[in-house]
mmCIF file of C-alpha atoms and ligand atoms in Angstrom:
data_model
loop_
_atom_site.group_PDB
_atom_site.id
_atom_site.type_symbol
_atom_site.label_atom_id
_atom_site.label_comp_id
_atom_site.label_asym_id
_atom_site.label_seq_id
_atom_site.Cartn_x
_atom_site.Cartn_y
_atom_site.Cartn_z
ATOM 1 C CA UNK I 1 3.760 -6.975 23.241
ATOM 2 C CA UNK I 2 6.381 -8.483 25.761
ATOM 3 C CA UNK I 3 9.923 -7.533 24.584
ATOM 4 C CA UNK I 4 12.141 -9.876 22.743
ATOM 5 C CA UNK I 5 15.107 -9.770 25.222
ATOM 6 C CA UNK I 6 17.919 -11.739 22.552
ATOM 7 C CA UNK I 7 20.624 -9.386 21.711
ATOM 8 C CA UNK I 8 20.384 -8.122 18.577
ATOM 9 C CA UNK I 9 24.022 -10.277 17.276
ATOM 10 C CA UNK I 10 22.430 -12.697 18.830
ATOM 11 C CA UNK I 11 18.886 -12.470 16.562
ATOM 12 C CA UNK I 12 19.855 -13.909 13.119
ATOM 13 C CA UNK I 13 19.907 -17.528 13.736
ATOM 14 C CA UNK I 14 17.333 -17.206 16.260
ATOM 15 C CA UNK I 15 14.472 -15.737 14.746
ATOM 16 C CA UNK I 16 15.546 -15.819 10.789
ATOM 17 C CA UNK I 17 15.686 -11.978 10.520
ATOM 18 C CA UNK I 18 16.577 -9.934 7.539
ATOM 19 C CA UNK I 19 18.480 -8.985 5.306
ATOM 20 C CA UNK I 20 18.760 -13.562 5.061
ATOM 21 C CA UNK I 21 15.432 -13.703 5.217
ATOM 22 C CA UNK I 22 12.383 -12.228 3.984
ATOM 23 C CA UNK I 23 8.636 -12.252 4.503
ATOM 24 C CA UNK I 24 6.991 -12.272 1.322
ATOM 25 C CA UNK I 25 2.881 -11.662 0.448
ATOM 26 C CA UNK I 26 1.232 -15.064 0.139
ATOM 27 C CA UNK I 27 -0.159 -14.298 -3.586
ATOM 28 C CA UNK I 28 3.772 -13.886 -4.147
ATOM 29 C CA UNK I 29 4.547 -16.877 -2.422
ATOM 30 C CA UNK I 30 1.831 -18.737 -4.976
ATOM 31 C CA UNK I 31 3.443 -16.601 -8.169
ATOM 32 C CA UNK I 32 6.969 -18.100 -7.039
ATOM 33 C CA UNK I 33 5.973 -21.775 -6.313
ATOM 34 C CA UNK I 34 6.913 -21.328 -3.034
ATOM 35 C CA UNK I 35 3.286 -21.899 -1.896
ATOM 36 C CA UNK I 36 0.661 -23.779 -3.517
ATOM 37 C CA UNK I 37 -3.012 -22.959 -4.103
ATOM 38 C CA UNK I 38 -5.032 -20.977 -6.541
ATOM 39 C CA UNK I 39 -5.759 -17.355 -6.309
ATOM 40 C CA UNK I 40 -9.630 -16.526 -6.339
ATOM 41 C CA UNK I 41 -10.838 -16.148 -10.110
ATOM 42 C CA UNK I 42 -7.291 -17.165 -11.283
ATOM 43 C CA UNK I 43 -5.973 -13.698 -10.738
ATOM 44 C CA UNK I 44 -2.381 -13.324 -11.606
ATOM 45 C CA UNK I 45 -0.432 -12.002 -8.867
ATOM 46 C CA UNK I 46 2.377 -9.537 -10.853
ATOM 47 C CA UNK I 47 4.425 -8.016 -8.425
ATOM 48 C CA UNK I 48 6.441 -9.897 -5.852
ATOM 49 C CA UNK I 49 5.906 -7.745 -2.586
ATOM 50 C CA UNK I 50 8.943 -9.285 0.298
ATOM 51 C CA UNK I 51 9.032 -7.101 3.412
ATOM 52 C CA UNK I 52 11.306 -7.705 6.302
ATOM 53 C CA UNK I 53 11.521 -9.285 9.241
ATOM 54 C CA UNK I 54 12.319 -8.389 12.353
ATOM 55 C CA UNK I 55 11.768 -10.827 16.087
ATOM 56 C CA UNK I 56 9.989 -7.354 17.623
ATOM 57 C CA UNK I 57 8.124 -6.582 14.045
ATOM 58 C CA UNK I 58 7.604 -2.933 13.940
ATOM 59 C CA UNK I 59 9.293 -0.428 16.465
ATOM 60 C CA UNK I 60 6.218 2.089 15.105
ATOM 61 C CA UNK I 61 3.245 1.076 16.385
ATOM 62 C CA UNK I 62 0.341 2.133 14.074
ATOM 63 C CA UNK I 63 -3.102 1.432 15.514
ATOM 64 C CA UNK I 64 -4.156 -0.797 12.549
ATOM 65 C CA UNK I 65 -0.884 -3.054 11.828
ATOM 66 C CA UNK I 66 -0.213 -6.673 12.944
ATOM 67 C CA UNK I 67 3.557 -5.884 13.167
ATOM 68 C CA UNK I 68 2.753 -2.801 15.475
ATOM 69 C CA UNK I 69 5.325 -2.571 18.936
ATOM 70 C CA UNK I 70 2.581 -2.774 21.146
ATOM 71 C CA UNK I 71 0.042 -5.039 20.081
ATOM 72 C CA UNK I 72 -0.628 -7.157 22.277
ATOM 73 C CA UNK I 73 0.591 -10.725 23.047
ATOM 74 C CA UNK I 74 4.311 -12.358 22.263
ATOM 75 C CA UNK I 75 6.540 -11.936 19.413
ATOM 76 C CA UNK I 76 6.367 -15.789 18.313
ATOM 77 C CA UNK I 77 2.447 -15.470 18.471
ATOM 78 C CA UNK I 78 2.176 -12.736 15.720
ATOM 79 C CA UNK I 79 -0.021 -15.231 13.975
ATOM 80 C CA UNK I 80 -1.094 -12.074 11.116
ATOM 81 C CA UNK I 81 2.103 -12.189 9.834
ATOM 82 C CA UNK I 82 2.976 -15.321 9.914
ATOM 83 C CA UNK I 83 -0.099 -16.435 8.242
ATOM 84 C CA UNK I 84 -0.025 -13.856 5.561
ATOM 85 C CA UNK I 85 3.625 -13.623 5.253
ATOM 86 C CA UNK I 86 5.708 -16.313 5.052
ATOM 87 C CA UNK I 87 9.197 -16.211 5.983
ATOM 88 C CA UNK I 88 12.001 -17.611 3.400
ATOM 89 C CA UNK I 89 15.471 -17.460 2.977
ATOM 90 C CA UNK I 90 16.234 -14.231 0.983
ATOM 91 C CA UNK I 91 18.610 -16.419 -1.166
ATOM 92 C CA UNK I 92 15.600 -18.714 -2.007
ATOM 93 C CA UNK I 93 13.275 -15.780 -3.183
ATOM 94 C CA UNK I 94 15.678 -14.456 -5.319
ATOM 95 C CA UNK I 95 16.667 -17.708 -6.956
ATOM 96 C CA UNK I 96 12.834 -17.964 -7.787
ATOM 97 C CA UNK I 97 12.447 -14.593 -9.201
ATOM 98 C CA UNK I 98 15.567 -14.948 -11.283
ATOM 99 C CA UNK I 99 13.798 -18.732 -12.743
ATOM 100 C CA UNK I 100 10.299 -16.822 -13.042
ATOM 101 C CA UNK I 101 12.141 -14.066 -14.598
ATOM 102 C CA UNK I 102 14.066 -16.376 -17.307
ATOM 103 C CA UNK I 103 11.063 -18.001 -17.886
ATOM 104 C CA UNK I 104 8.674 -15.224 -18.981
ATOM 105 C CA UNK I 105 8.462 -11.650 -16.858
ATOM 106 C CA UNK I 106 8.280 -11.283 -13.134
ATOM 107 C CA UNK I 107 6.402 -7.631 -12.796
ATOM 108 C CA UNK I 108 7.931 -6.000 -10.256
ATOM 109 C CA UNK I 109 9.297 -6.797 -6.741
ATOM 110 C CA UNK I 110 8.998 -4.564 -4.326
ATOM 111 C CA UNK I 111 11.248 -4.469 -1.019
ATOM 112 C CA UNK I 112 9.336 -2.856 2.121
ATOM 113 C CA UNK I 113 11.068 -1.498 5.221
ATOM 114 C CA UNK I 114 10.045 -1.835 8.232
ATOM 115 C CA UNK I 115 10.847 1.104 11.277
ATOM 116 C CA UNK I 116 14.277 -0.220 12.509
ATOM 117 C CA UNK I 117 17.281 0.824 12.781
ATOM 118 C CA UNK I 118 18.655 -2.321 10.704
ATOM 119 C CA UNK I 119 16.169 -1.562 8.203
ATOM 120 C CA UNK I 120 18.197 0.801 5.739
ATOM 121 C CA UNK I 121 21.769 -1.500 5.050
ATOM 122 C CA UNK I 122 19.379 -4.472 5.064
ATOM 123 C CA UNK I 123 17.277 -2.897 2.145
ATOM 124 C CA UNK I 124 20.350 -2.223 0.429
ATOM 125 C CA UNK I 125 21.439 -5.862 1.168
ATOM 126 C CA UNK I 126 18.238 -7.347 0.209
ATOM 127 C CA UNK I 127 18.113 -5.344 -3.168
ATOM 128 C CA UNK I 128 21.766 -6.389 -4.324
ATOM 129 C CA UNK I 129 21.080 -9.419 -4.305
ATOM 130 C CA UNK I 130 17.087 -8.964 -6.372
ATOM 131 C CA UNK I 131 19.342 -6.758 -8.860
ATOM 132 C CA UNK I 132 22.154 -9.200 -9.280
ATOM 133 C CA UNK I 133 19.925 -12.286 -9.877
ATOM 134 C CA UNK I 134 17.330 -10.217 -11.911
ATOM 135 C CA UNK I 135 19.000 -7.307 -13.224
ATOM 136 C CA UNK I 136 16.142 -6.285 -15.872
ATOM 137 C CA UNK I 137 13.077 -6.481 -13.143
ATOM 138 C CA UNK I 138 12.000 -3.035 -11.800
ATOM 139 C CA UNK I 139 12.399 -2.348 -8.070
ATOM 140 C CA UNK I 140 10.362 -0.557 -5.994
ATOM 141 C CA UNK I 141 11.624 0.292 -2.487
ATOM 142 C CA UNK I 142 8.483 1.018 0.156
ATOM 143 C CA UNK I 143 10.287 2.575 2.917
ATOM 144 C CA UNK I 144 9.640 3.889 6.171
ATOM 145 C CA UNK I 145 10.138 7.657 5.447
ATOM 146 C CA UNK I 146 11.714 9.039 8.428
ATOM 147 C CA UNK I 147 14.265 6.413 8.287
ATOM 148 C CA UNK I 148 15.499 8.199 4.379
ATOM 149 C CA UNK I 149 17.228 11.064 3.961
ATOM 150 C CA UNK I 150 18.139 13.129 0.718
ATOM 151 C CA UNK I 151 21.763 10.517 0.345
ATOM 152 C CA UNK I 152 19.734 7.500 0.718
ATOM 153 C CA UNK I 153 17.470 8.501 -1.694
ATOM 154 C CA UNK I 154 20.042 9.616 -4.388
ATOM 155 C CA UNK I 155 21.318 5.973 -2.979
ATOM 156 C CA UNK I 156 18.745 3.945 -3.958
ATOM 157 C CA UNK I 157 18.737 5.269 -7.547
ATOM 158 C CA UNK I 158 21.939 5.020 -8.249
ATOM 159 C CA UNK I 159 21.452 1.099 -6.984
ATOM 160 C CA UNK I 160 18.192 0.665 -9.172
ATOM 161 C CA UNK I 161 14.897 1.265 -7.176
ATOM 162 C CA UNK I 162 13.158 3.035 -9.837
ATOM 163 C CA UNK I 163 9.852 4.144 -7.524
ATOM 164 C CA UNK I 164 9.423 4.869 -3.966
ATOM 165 C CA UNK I 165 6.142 4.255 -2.650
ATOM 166 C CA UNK I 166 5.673 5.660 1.168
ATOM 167 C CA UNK I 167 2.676 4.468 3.846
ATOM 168 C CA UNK I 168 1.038 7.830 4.377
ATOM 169 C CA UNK I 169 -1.915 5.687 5.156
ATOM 170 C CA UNK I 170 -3.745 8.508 6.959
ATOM 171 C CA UNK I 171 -5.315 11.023 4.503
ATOM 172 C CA UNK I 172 -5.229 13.883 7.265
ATOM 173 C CA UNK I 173 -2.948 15.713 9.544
ATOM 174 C CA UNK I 174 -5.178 14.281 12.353
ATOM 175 C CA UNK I 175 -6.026 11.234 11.559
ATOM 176 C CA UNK I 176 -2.630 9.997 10.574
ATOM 177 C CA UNK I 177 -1.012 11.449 14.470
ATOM 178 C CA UNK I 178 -4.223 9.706 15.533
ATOM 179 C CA UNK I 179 -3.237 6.531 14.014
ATOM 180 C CA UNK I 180 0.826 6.512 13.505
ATOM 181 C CA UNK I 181 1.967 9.142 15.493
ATOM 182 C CA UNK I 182 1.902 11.168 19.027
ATOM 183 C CA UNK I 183 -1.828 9.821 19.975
ATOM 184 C CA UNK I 184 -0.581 6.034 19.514
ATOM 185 C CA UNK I 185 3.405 6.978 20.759
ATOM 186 C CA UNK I 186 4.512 6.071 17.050
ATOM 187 C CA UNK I 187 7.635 7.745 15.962
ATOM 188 C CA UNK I 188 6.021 8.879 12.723
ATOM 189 C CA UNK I 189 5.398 12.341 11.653
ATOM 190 C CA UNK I 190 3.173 14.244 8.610
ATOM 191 C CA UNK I 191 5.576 16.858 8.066
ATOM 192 C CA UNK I 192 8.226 14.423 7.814
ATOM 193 C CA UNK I 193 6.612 12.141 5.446
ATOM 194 C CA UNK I 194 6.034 14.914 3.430
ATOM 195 C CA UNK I 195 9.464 16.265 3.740
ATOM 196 C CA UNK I 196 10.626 12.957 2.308
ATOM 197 C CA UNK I 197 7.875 12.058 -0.288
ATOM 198 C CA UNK I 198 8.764 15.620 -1.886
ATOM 199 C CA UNK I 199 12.299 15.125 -1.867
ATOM 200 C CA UNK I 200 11.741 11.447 -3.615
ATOM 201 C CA UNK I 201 9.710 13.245 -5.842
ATOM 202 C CA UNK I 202 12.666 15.746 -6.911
ATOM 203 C CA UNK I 203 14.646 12.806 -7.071
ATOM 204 C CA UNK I 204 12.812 10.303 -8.754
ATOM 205 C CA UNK I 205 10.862 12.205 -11.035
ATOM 206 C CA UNK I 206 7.068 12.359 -11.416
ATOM 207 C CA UNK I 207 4.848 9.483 -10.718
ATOM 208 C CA UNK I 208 7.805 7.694 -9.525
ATOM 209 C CA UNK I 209 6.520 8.279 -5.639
ATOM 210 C CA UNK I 210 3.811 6.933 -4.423
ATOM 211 C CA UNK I 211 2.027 7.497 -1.157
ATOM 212 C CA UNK I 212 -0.280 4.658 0.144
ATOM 213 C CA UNK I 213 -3.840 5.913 1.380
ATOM 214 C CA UNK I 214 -5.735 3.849 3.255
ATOM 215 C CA UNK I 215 -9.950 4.690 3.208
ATOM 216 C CA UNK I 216 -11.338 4.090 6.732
ATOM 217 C CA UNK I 217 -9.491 5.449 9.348
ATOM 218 C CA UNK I 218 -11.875 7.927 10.444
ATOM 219 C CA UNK I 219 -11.067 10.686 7.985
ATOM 220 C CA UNK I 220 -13.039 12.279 5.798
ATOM 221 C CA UNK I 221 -14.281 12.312 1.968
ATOM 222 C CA UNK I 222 -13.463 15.401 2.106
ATOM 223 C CA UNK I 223 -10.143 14.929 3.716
ATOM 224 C CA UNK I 224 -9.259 12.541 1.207
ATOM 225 C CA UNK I 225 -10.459 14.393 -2.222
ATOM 226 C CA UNK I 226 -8.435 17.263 -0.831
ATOM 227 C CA UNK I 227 -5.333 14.833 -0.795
ATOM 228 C CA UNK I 228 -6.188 13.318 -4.363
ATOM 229 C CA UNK I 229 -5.728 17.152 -5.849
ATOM 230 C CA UNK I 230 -2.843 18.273 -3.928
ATOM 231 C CA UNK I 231 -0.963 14.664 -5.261
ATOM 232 C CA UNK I 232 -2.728 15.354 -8.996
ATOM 233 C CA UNK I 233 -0.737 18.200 -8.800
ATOM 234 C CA UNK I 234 2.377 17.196 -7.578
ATOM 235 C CA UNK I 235 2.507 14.725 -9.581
ATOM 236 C CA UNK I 236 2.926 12.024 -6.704
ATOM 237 C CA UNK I 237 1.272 9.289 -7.515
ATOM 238 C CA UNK I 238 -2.016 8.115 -4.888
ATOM 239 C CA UNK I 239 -2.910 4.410 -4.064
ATOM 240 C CA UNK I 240 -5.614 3.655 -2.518
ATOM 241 C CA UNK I 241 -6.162 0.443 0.251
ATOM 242 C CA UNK I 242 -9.061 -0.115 2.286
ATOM 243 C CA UNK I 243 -9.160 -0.539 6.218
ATOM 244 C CA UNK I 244 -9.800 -4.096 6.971
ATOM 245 C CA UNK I 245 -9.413 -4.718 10.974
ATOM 246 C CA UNK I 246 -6.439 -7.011 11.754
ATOM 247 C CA UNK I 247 -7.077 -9.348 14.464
ATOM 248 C CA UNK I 248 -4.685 -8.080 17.711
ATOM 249 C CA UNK I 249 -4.072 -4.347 16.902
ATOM 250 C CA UNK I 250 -5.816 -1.208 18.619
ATOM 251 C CA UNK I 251 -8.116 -0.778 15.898
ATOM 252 C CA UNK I 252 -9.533 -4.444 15.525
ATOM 253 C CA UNK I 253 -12.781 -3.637 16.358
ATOM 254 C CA UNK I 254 -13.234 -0.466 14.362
ATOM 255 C CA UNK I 255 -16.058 -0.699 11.572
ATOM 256 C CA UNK I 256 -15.078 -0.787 7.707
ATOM 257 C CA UNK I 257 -16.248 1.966 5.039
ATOM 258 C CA UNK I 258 -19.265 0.628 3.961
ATOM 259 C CA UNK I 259 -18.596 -0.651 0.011
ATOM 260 C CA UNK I 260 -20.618 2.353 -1.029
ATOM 261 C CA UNK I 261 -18.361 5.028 0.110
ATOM 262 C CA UNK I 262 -15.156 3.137 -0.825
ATOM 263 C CA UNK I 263 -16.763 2.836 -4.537
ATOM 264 C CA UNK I 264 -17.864 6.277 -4.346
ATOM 265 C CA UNK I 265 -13.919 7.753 -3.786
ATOM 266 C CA UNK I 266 -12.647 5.285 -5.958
ATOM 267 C CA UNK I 267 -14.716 6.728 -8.787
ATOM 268 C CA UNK I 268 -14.072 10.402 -7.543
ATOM 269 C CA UNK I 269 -10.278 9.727 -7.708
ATOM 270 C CA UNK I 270 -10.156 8.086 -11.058
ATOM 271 C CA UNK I 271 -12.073 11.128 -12.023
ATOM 272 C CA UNK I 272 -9.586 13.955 -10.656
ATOM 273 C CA UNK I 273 -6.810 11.916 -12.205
ATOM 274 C CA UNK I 274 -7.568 10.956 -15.282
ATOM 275 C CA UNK I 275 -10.271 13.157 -16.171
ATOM 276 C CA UNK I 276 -9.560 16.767 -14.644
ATOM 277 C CA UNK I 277 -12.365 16.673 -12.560
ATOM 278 C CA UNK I 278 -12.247 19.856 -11.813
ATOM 279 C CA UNK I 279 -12.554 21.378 -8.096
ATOM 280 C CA UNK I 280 -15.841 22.232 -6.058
ATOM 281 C CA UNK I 281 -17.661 19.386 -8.373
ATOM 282 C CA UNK I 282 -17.729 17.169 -5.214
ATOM 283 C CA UNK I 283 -20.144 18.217 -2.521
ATOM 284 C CA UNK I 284 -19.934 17.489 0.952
ATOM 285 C CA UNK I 285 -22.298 17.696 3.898
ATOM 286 C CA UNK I 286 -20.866 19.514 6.977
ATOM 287 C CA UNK I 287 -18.802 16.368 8.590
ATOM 288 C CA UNK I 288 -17.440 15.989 5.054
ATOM 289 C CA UNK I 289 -19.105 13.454 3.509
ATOM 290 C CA UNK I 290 -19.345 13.195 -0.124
ATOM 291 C CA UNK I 291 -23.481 14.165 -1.075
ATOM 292 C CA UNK I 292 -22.723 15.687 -4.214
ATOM 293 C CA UNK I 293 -20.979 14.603 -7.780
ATOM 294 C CA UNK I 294 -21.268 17.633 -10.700
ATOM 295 C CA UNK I 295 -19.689 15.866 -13.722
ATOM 296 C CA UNK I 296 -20.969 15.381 -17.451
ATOM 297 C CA UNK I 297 -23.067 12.035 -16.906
ATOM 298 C CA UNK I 298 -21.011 10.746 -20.012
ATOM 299 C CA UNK I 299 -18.073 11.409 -18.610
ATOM 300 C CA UNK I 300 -18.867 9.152 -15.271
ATOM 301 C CA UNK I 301 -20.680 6.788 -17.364
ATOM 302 C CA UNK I 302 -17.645 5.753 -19.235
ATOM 303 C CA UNK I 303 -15.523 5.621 -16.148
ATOM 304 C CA UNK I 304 -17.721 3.234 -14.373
ATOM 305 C CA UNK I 305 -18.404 1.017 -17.356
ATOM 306 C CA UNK I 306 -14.754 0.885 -17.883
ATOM 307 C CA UNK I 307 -14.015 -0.611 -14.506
ATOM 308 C CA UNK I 308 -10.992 1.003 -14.424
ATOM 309 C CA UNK I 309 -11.474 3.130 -11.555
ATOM 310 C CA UNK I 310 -12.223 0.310 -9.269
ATOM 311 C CA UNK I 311 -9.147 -1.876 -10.377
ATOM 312 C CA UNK I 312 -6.244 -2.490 -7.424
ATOM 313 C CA UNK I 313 -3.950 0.876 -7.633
ATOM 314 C CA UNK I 314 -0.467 0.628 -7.647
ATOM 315 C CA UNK I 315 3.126 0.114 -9.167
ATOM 316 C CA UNK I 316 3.622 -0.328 -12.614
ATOM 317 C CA UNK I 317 5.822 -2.683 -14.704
ATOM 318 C CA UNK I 318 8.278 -2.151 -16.883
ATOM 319 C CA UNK I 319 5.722 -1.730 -20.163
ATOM 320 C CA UNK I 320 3.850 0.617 -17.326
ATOM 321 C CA UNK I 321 0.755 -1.396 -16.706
ATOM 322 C CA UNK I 322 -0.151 -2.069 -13.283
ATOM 323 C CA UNK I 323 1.709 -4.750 -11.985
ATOM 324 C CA UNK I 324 1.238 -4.535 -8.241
ATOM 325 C CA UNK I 325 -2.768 -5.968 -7.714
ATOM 326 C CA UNK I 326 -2.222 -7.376 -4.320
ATOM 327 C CA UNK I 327 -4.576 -10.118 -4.697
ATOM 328 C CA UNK I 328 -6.476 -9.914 -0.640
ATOM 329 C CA UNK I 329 -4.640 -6.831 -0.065
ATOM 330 C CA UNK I 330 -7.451 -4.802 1.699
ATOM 331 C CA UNK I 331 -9.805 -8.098 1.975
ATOM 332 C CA UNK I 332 -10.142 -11.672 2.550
ATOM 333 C CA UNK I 333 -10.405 -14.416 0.355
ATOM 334 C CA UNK I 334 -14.668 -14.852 -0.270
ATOM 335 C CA UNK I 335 -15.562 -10.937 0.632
ATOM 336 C CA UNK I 336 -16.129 -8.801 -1.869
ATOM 337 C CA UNK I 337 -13.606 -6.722 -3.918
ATOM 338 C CA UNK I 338 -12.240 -3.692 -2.367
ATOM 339 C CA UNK I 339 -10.332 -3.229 -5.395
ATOM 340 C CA UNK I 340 -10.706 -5.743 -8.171
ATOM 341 C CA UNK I 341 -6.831 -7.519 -9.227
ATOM 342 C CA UNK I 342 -7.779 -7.687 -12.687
ATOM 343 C CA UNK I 343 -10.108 -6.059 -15.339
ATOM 344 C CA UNK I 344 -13.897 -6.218 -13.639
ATOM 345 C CA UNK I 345 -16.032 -8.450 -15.925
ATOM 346 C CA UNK I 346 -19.463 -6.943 -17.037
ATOM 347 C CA UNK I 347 -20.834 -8.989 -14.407
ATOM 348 C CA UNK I 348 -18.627 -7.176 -11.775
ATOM 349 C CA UNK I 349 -18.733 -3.376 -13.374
ATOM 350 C CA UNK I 350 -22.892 -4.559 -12.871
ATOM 351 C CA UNK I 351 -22.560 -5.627 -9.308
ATOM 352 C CA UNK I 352 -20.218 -2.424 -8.769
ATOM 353 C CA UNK I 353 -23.365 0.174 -10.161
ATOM 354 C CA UNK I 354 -25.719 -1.107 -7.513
ATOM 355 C CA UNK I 355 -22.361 -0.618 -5.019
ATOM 356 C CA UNK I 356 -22.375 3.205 -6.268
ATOM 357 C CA UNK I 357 -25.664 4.023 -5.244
ATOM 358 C CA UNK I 358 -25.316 7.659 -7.306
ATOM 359 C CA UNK I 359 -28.840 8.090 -7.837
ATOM 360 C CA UNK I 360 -28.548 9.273 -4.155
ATOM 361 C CA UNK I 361 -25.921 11.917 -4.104
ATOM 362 C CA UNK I 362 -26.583 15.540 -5.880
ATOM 363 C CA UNK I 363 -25.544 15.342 -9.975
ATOM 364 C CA UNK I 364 -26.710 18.925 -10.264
ATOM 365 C CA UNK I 365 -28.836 18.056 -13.229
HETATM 366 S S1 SF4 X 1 5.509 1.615 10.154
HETATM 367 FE FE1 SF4 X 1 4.468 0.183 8.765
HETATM 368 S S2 SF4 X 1 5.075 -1.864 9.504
HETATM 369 FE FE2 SF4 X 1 5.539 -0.410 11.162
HETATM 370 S S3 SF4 X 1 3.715 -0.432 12.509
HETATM 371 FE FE3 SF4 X 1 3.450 1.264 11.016
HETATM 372 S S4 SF4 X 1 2.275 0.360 9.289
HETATM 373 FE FE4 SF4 X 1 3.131 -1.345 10.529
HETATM 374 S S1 SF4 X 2 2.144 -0.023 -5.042
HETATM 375 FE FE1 SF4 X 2 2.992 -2.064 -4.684
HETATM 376 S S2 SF4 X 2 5.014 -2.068 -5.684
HETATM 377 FE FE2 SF4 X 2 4.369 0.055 -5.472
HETATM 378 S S3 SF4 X 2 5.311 0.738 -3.541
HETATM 379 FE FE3 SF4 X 2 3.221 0.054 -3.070
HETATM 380 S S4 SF4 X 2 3.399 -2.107 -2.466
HETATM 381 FE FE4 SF4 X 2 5.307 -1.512 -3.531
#
């Protein structure tokens, strides 16, 4: 991407950068008014997810992300996020949540960071002013990990965020320097996103960190059931998103998981859990595929024909249901569901069985 050469005093009025503005999801956008439209089967879109902005996006440069430092083309023509994530004034966003809020019960708002060195004060600017105007909505802060230390975590406590969700995004050592770190020259590191999820997790308590996953980066099943039992028993919470290839990044031509497999470790992870699947009952081929599930077919039965396992994961509210469905997170509007916003119909948990395929892998019956 060519270089945005505007000093950085010089940025605000120029390019509408944070903490006075925001970008903000579009199914937000809708929720607030602020955009019109329908959401696909009327799915209510609880959480209000605002991320900031930035003229140069993203000094990290993961291989799948439209704000990524070197993608290619200008700064002006990163049509992704302006597309998918409008810019407002901060001040108008918060006056919306604050009439949504008086009006019946906004959800949840997250605030996400993006890697700058601005990024830290402005998150602290941005979430004065969500708490001030809506002091009784739960915050979640989705930061960039190696921009936190232990202060800024004992910080963001003390000034509300209730959860911390980090972008792991890569489910292995490998795969995630592959895609974030030394093999793309991103300034990311696993042992320091570990280092900080841990420490958020002393601070925040259990399940109050989350680490984003995202299924179809090249890693394995069995790179990613490992992760689902190390964070069962940490008590950090997982959440899954599928790879969907953005137009303009390094990985926009790299294939999908095939709506089989993505079923098939949605299922698995509900099952670890929520239903102490215990370990060596998945099976895997020698690249790590999944070819085996031994669980009580009862047990698997009710999981699928609950749907549950193949709802959208993520933050909860403040009666701790999910909130934070992401209506087109991980797909566009007319594919099918990666992971369904709301409760899967009959219909759906039907369309989702012939999406399983598990008359094919090993149920050691
Ligand atoms: S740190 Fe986040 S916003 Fe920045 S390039 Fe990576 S995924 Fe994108
Ligand atoms: S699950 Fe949603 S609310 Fe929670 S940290 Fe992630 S994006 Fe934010």
């Amino acid at each position: 991407m060519a270089k945005v050469t505007v000093p950085t005093d010089q940025q605000a009025e120029l390019y509408q950068i944070s903490p006075g503005s925001v970008r903000i999801s579009t199914a937000a956008a809708m929720a607030l008014g602020l955009k019109g439209g329908r959401l696909y089967r009327d799915a209510a879109c609880g959480c209000i997810n605002l991320i900031q902005n930035y003229p140069e996006g993203c000094y990290a440069n993961c291989a799948y992300c439209g704000l990524a430092r070197e993608r290619p083309g200008d700064p002006e023509e990163n049509s992704f996020i302006r597309v998918a994530w409008p810019l407002h004034p901060t001040s108008e966003v918060v006056a919306r949540i604050a009439a949504k809020e008086a009006g019946g019960e906004v959800g949840r708002v997250c605030i996400s960071q993006v890697h700058d060195k601005r990024a830290y004060p402005d998150l602290l600017a941005i979430l004065a002013q969500v708490r001030q105007a809506a002091p009784a909505v739960p915050v979640a802060a989705l930061v960039s990990a190696e921009l936190l230390d232990e202060a800024k975590l004992r910080e963001l406590k003390h000034l509300g965020v209730d959860t911390i969700g980090i972008g792991l995004d890569g489910a292995s050592e490998a795969i995630f320097n592959q895609t974030r770190g030394q093999g793309v020259r991103g300034p990311h590191s696993w042992a320091g996103h570990w280092r900080i999820a841990r420490l958020a997790r002393q601070i925040f308590g259990p399940l109050r960190v989350n680490l984003h996953v995202i299924v179809g980066l090249g890693e394995t099943d069995r790179d990613l059931v490992e992760l689902f039992y190390q964070l069962r028993d940490e008590q950090i919470a997982c959440y899954l998103f599928s790879f969907n290839p953005e137009p303009g990044t390094a990985l926009q031509h790299a294939p999908r998981a095939s709506l089989t497999r993505h079923r098939r470790i949605q299922l698995v992870k509900y099952l670890i859990e929520e239903r102490e699947l215990p370990h060596g009952a998945v099976a895997f081929d020698e690249l790590g595929a999944m070819i085996g599930l031994r669980a009580p077919a009862a047990v698997v039965e009710e999981a699928i024909a609950a749907g549950e396992p193949f709802m959208t994961d993520g933050c909860p509210d403040r009666h701790g249901r999910m909130t934070c469905n992401r209506p087109y997170g991980s797909y566009r509007p007319g594919e099918p569901f990666r992971d369904y916003p709301f409760q899967p119909t009959a219909e759906d948990v039907a369309v989702i069985r012939g999406q399983l395929r598990l008359a094919e892998l090993d149920r050691g019956e």
